[in-house]
Amino acid sequence: MADLFIKQAKQYADARPNYPLQLFHFISSKTPAKDLAWDVGTGSGQAAQSLAGIYENVVGTDTSLKQLEFAPKLANVRYQQTPAVIPMEELEEYVSAQSSVDLVTIAQALHWFDLPAFYQQVKWVLKKPNGVVAAWCYTVPEVNDAVDSVFKPFYEIDSDPYWDPARKLVNDKYATIDFPFEPLEGTDHTGPFKFVTEREMSLNEYFTYLKSWSAYQTAKEKGVDLLRDDVVEKFKNAWNEDGHDKKVVKFPVYLKIGKVGNM
């Protein structure tokens, strides 16, 4: 998974959306204590930065040192590169002691993980019984009818052969992903719960976002430029139709959240 994002690490840091404050307020309201959060697959630190304003300490782990280089340096955040699979006996060294973590977050990354092995680690580090695990993904960007009509075939047809099969879990809004945790107080299921994040973008910034896709990099390595001249021209015409360069781009966010219980 890490290899998919190394070459476009800067584009990822520059163009990927941050997540809405409402998402973090909802998640943090479910953790009785706010001593330590573990952000897994932290990448360039989009989620870790927000968690740092709520939790006393944050550990952000990722397999990609290149992505971690672009993460914001904050006094209460420790970034840690890890192997693709952290041995259980080394989990305390990389993350924290057993039953010491209040919250585990996974932003736009759970679909890449070896879930049985990862969930064993989550259950080991979380405080019992109310430690919380929250995983979310965001789906395709929404701009306006003109731009979205160009984006639809670009995503569903042009880029489709170059996505990893795990991407289907994102297309399904995490509704079908294995998530063996208990519903939180006040909820009768573990999600997905819907939020929306927004980012103002120019067309160039929108293109930078598209270039940050793993599918874009995979296609490029196969000698295919997904943003070939005719596609770029279609996007330009649609984008400029209303005469405004900057546009609010919406990303629907889908959250799975639960507590560890006495597992």
C-alpha positions as a Python dict, from the first residue, in 0.01 Angstrom:
ca = {
    (1, 'M'): (0, 0, 0),
    (2, 'A'): (273, 247, 95),
    (3, 'D'): (434, 215, -248),
    (4, 'L'): (117, 346, -413),
    (5, 'F'): (162, 691, -257),
    (6, 'I'): (538, 745, -232),
    (7, 'K'): (583, 910, -572),
    (8, 'Q'): (293, 1149, -529),
    (9, 'A'): (344, 1222, -158),
    (10, 'K'): (363, 1598, -214),
    (11, 'Q'): (45, 1602, -425),
    (12, 'Y'): (-125, 1399, -152),
    (13, 'A'): (-23, 1647, 117),
    (14, 'D'): (-117, 1949, -96),
    (15, 'A'): (-448, 1834, -239),
    (16, 'R'): (-618, 1587, -10),
    (17, 'P'): (-907, 1732, 191),
    (18, 'N'): (-896, 1788, 563),
    (19, 'Y'): (-1183, 1642, 760),
    (20, 'P'): (-1476, 1837, 911),
    (21, 'L'): (-1462, 1948, 1273),
    (22, 'Q'): (-1804, 1791, 1326),
    (23, 'L'): (-1648, 1451, 1258),
    (24, 'F'): (-1386, 1496, 1530),
    (25, 'H'): (-1636, 1644, 1774),
    (26, 'F'): (-1863, 1344, 1725),
    (27, 'I'): (-1578, 1094, 1767),
    (28, 'S'): (-1419, 1266, 2067),
    (29, 'S'): (-1755, 1295, 2243),
    (30, 'K'): (-1755, 914, 2261),
    (31, 'T'): (-1420, 872, 2439),
    (32, 'P'): (-1443, 909, 2819),
    (33, 'A'): (-1075, 1011, 2843),
    (34, 'K'): (-862, 1209, 2600),
    (35, 'D'): (-510, 1110, 2698),
    (36, 'L'): (-387, 930, 2387),
    (37, 'A'): (-503, 878, 2028),
    (38, 'W'): (-338, 653, 1771),
    (39, 'D'): (-385, 764, 1409),
    (40, 'V'): (-301, 466, 1189),
    (41, 'G'): (-201, 522, 827),
    (42, 'T'): (-158, 888, 917),
    (43, 'G'): (2, 974, 582),
    (44, 'S'): (75, 1346, 578),
    (45, 'G'): (-107, 1401, 906),
    (46, 'Q'): (-445, 1544, 804),
    (47, 'A'): (-631, 1364, 1083),
    (48, 'A'): (-347, 1375, 1336),
    (49, 'Q'): (-343, 1754, 1318),
    (50, 'S'): (-709, 1776, 1416),
    (51, 'L'): (-675, 1512, 1687),
    (52, 'A'): (-386, 1708, 1838),
    (53, 'G'): (-625, 1988, 1928),
    (54, 'I'): (-844, 1748, 2130),
    (55, 'Y'): (-621, 1474, 2272),
    (56, 'E'): (-328, 1529, 2505),
    (57, 'N'): (-101, 1312, 2292),
    (58, 'V'): (-125, 1162, 1944),
    (59, 'V'): (82, 889, 1781),
    (60, 'G'): (65, 895, 1401),
    (61, 'T'): (202, 586, 1229),
    (62, 'D'): (259, 514, 863),
    (63, 'T'): (470, 280, 654),
    (64, 'S'): (572, 565, 423),
    (65, 'L'): (854, 783, 553),
    (66, 'K'): (808, 1004, 246),
    (67, 'Q'): (452, 1088, 342),
    (68, 'L'): (545, 1149, 705),
    (69, 'E'): (794, 1413, 590),
    (70, 'F'): (498, 1630, 484),
    (71, 'A'): (305, 1592, 811),
    (72, 'P'): (271, 1904, 1031),
    (73, 'K'): (516, 1903, 1322),
    (74, 'L'): (326, 1952, 1646),
    (75, 'A'): (449, 1934, 2003),
    (76, 'N'): (204, 1666, 2113),
    (77, 'V'): (222, 1447, 1801),
    (78, 'R'): (480, 1172, 1761),
    (79, 'Y'): (512, 1042, 1405),
    (80, 'Q'): (645, 691, 1370),
    (81, 'Q'): (734, 494, 1060),
    (82, 'T'): (641, 129, 1098),
    (83, 'P'): (683, -191, 897),
    (84, 'A'): (385, -298, 690),
    (85, 'V'): (297, -544, 965),
    (86, 'I'): (391, -451, 1322),
    (87, 'P'): (474, -765, 1522),
    (88, 'M'): (253, -788, 1830),
    (89, 'E'): (558, -805, 2054),
    (90, 'E'): (678, -471, 1913),
    (91, 'L'): (344, -289, 1928),
    (92, 'E'): (425, -121, 2259),
    (93, 'E'): (754, 9, 2117),
    (94, 'Y'): (593, 154, 1806),
    (95, 'V'): (264, 274, 1956),
    (96, 'S'): (190, 236, 2328),
    (97, 'A'): (135, -9, 2610),
    (98, 'Q'): (-152, -253, 2634),
    (99, 'S'): (-489, -96, 2726),
    (100, 'S'): (-346, 258, 2716),
    (101, 'V'): (-508, 417, 2409),
    (102, 'D'): (-839, 605, 2423),
    (103, 'L'): (-899, 627, 2049),
    (104, 'V'): (-774, 457, 1733),
    (105, 'T'): (-846, 641, 1409),
    (106, 'I'): (-797, 530, 1051),
    (107, 'A'): (-863, 797, 788),
    (108, 'Q'): (-904, 680, 428),
    (109, 'A'): (-682, 377, 489),
    (110, 'L'): (-870, 88, 653),
    (111, 'H'): (-944, -74, 316),
    (112, 'W'): (-569, -132, 266),
    (113, 'F'): (-517, -323, 592),
    (114, 'D'): (-492, -690, 684),
    (115, 'L'): (-803, -654, 897),
    (116, 'P'): (-782, -963, 1124),
    (117, 'A'): (-423, -881, 1222),
    (118, 'F'): (-493, -512, 1260),
    (119, 'Y'): (-805, -561, 1471),
    (120, 'Q'): (-607, -783, 1708),
    (121, 'Q'): (-370, -491, 1763),
    (122, 'V'): (-656, -243, 1808),
    (123, 'K'): (-812, -461, 2076),
    (124, 'W'): (-475, -492, 2250),
    (125, 'V'): (-397, -118, 2273),
    (126, 'L'): (-745, 21, 2347),
    (127, 'K'): (-861, 81, 2702),
    (128, 'K'): (-1133, -163, 2806),
    (129, 'P'): (-1428, -144, 2776),
    (130, 'N'): (-1482, 205, 2635),
    (131, 'G'): (-1184, 257, 2405),
    (132, 'V'): (-1310, 373, 2066),
    (133, 'V'): (-1206, 283, 1712),
    (134, 'A'): (-1315, 515, 1430),
    (135, 'A'): (-1247, 457, 1061),
    (136, 'W'): (-1369, 674, 779),
    (137, 'C'): (-1339, 712, 406),
    (138, 'Y'): (-1442, 982, 165),
    (139, 'T'): (-1588, 909, -173),
    (140, 'V'): (-1571, 1100, -500),
    (141, 'P'): (-1565, 1482, -508),
    (142, 'E'): (-1876, 1678, -596),
    (143, 'V'): (-1839, 2017, -770),
    (144, 'N'): (-2140, 2098, -989),
    (145, 'D'): (-2339, 1928, -1264),
    (146, 'A'): (-2102, 2035, -1542),
    (147, 'V'): (-1779, 1921, -1377),
    (148, 'D'): (-1934, 1610, -1224),
    (149, 'S'): (-2061, 1498, -1564),
    (150, 'V'): (-1700, 1496, -1690),
    (151, 'F'): (-1571, 1336, -1372),
    (152, 'K'): (-1817, 1044, -1379),
    (153, 'P'): (-1679, 866, -1691),
    (154, 'F'): (-1325, 967, -1593),
    (155, 'Y'): (-1366, 782, -1264),
    (156, 'E'): (-1595, 496, -1361),
    (157, 'I'): (-1441, 413, -1700),
    (158, 'D'): (-1098, 570, -1755),
    (159, 'S'): (-947, 513, -1411),
    (160, 'D'): (-1135, 195, -1318),
    (161, 'P'): (-877, -56, -1452),
    (162, 'Y'): (-605, 101, -1239),
    (163, 'W'): (-768, 94, -895),
    (164, 'D'): (-671, -172, -647),
    (165, 'P'): (-965, -407, -573),
    (166, 'A'): (-971, -269, -217),
    (167, 'R'): (-1114, 53, -359),
    (168, 'K'): (-1454, -119, -384),
    (169, 'L'): (-1483, -91, -5),
    (170, 'V'): (-1463, 288, -44),
    (171, 'N'): (-1717, 287, -326),
    (172, 'D'): (-1943, 93, -87),
    (173, 'K'): (-1894, 372, 174),
    (174, 'Y'): (-1746, 116, 418),
    (175, 'A'): (-2092, -37, 456),
    (176, 'T'): (-1952, -382, 368),
    (177, 'I'): (-1619, -367, 551),
    (178, 'D'): (-1563, -606, 841),
    (179, 'F'): (-1588, -409, 1166),
    (180, 'P'): (-1617, -633, 1476),
    (181, 'F'): (-1683, -371, 1743),
    (182, 'E'): (-1976, -276, 1965),
    (183, 'P'): (-2210, 16, 1893),
    (184, 'L'): (-2154, 323, 2107),
    (185, 'E'): (-2394, 454, 2366),
    (186, 'G'): (-2681, 629, 2194),
    (187, 'T'): (-2637, 437, 1867),
    (188, 'D'): (-2777, 104, 1755),
    (189, 'H'): (-2518, 33, 1486),
    (190, 'T'): (-2157, 111, 1400),
    (191, 'G'): (-2230, 307, 1083),
    (192, 'P'): (-2155, 427, 832),
    (193, 'F'): (-2250, 773, 957),
    (194, 'K'): (-2234, 1046, 693),
    (195, 'F'): (-2044, 1375, 717),
    (196, 'V'): (-1928, 1618, 449),
    (197, 'T'): (-1596, 1795, 415),
    (198, 'E'): (-1545, 2091, 182),
    (199, 'R'): (-1241, 2245, 22),
    (200, 'E'): (-1213, 2546, -205),
    (201, 'M'): (-1015, 2452, -513),
    (202, 'S'): (-895, 2598, -838),
    (203, 'L'): (-890, 2374, -1144),
    (204, 'N'): (-516, 2319, -1100),
    (205, 'E'): (-572, 2213, -739),
    (206, 'Y'): (-848, 1979, -854),
    (207, 'F'): (-606, 1824, -1103),
    (208, 'T'): (-346, 1790, -827),
    (209, 'Y'): (-602, 1598, -624),
    (210, 'L'): (-670, 1363, -917),
    (211, 'K'): (-296, 1311, -960),
    (212, 'S'): (-269, 1207, -595),
    (213, 'W'): (-481, 897, -664),
    (214, 'S'): (-312, 561, -645),
    (215, 'A'): (-490, 477, -972),
    (216, 'Y'): (-329, 776, -1143),
    (217, 'Q'): (17, 660, -1036),
    (218, 'T'): (-52, 299, -1137),
    (219, 'A'): (-172, 410, -1481),
    (220, 'K'): (133, 634, -1521),
    (221, 'E'): (364, 343, -1445),
    (222, 'K'): (187, 146, -1718),
    (223, 'G'): (244, 427, -1967),
    (224, 'V'): (-110, 567, -1950),
    (225, 'D'): (-179, 933, -1879),
    (226, 'L'): (-532, 950, -1741),
    (227, 'L'): (-528, 1328, -1776),
    (228, 'R'): (-458, 1325, -2146),
    (229, 'D'): (-513, 1644, -2346),
    (230, 'D'): (-871, 1576, -2452),
    (231, 'V'): (-977, 1490, -2095),
    (232, 'V'): (-808, 1803, -1958),
    (233, 'E'): (-990, 2011, -2219),
    (234, 'K'): (-1327, 1864, -2116),
    (235, 'F'): (-1257, 1945, -1752),
    (236, 'K'): (-1146, 2299, -1843),
    (237, 'N'): (-1462, 2369, -2042),
    (238, 'A'): (-1685, 2238, -1765),
    (239, 'W'): (-1492, 2414, -1490),
    (240, 'N'): (-1493, 2752, -1663),
    (241, 'E'): (-1860, 2736, -1760),
    (242, 'D'): (-1970, 2954, -1467),
    (243, 'G'): (-1678, 3198, -1497),
    (244, 'H'): (-1539, 3126, -1149),
    (245, 'D'): (-1194, 2974, -1107),
    (246, 'K'): (-1235, 2883, -739),
    (247, 'K'): (-1506, 2634, -649),
    (248, 'V'): (-1621, 2463, -331),
    (249, 'V'): (-1557, 2091, -373),
    (250, 'K'): (-1752, 1860, -144),
    (251, 'F'): (-1630, 1519, -32),
    (252, 'P'): (-1888, 1292, 138),
    (253, 'V'): (-1728, 1123, 441),
    (254, 'Y'): (-1851, 790, 581),
    (255, 'L'): (-1762, 689, 937),
    (256, 'K'): (-1756, 348, 1102),
    (257, 'I'): (-1721, 379, 1480),
    (258, 'G'): (-1748, 144, 1777),
    (259, 'K'): (-1605, 58, 2115),
    (260, 'V'): (-1380, -232, 2204),
    (261, 'G'): (-1588, -364, 2494),
    (262, 'N'): (-1433, -636, 2709),
    (263, 'M'): (-1283, -828, 2417),
}
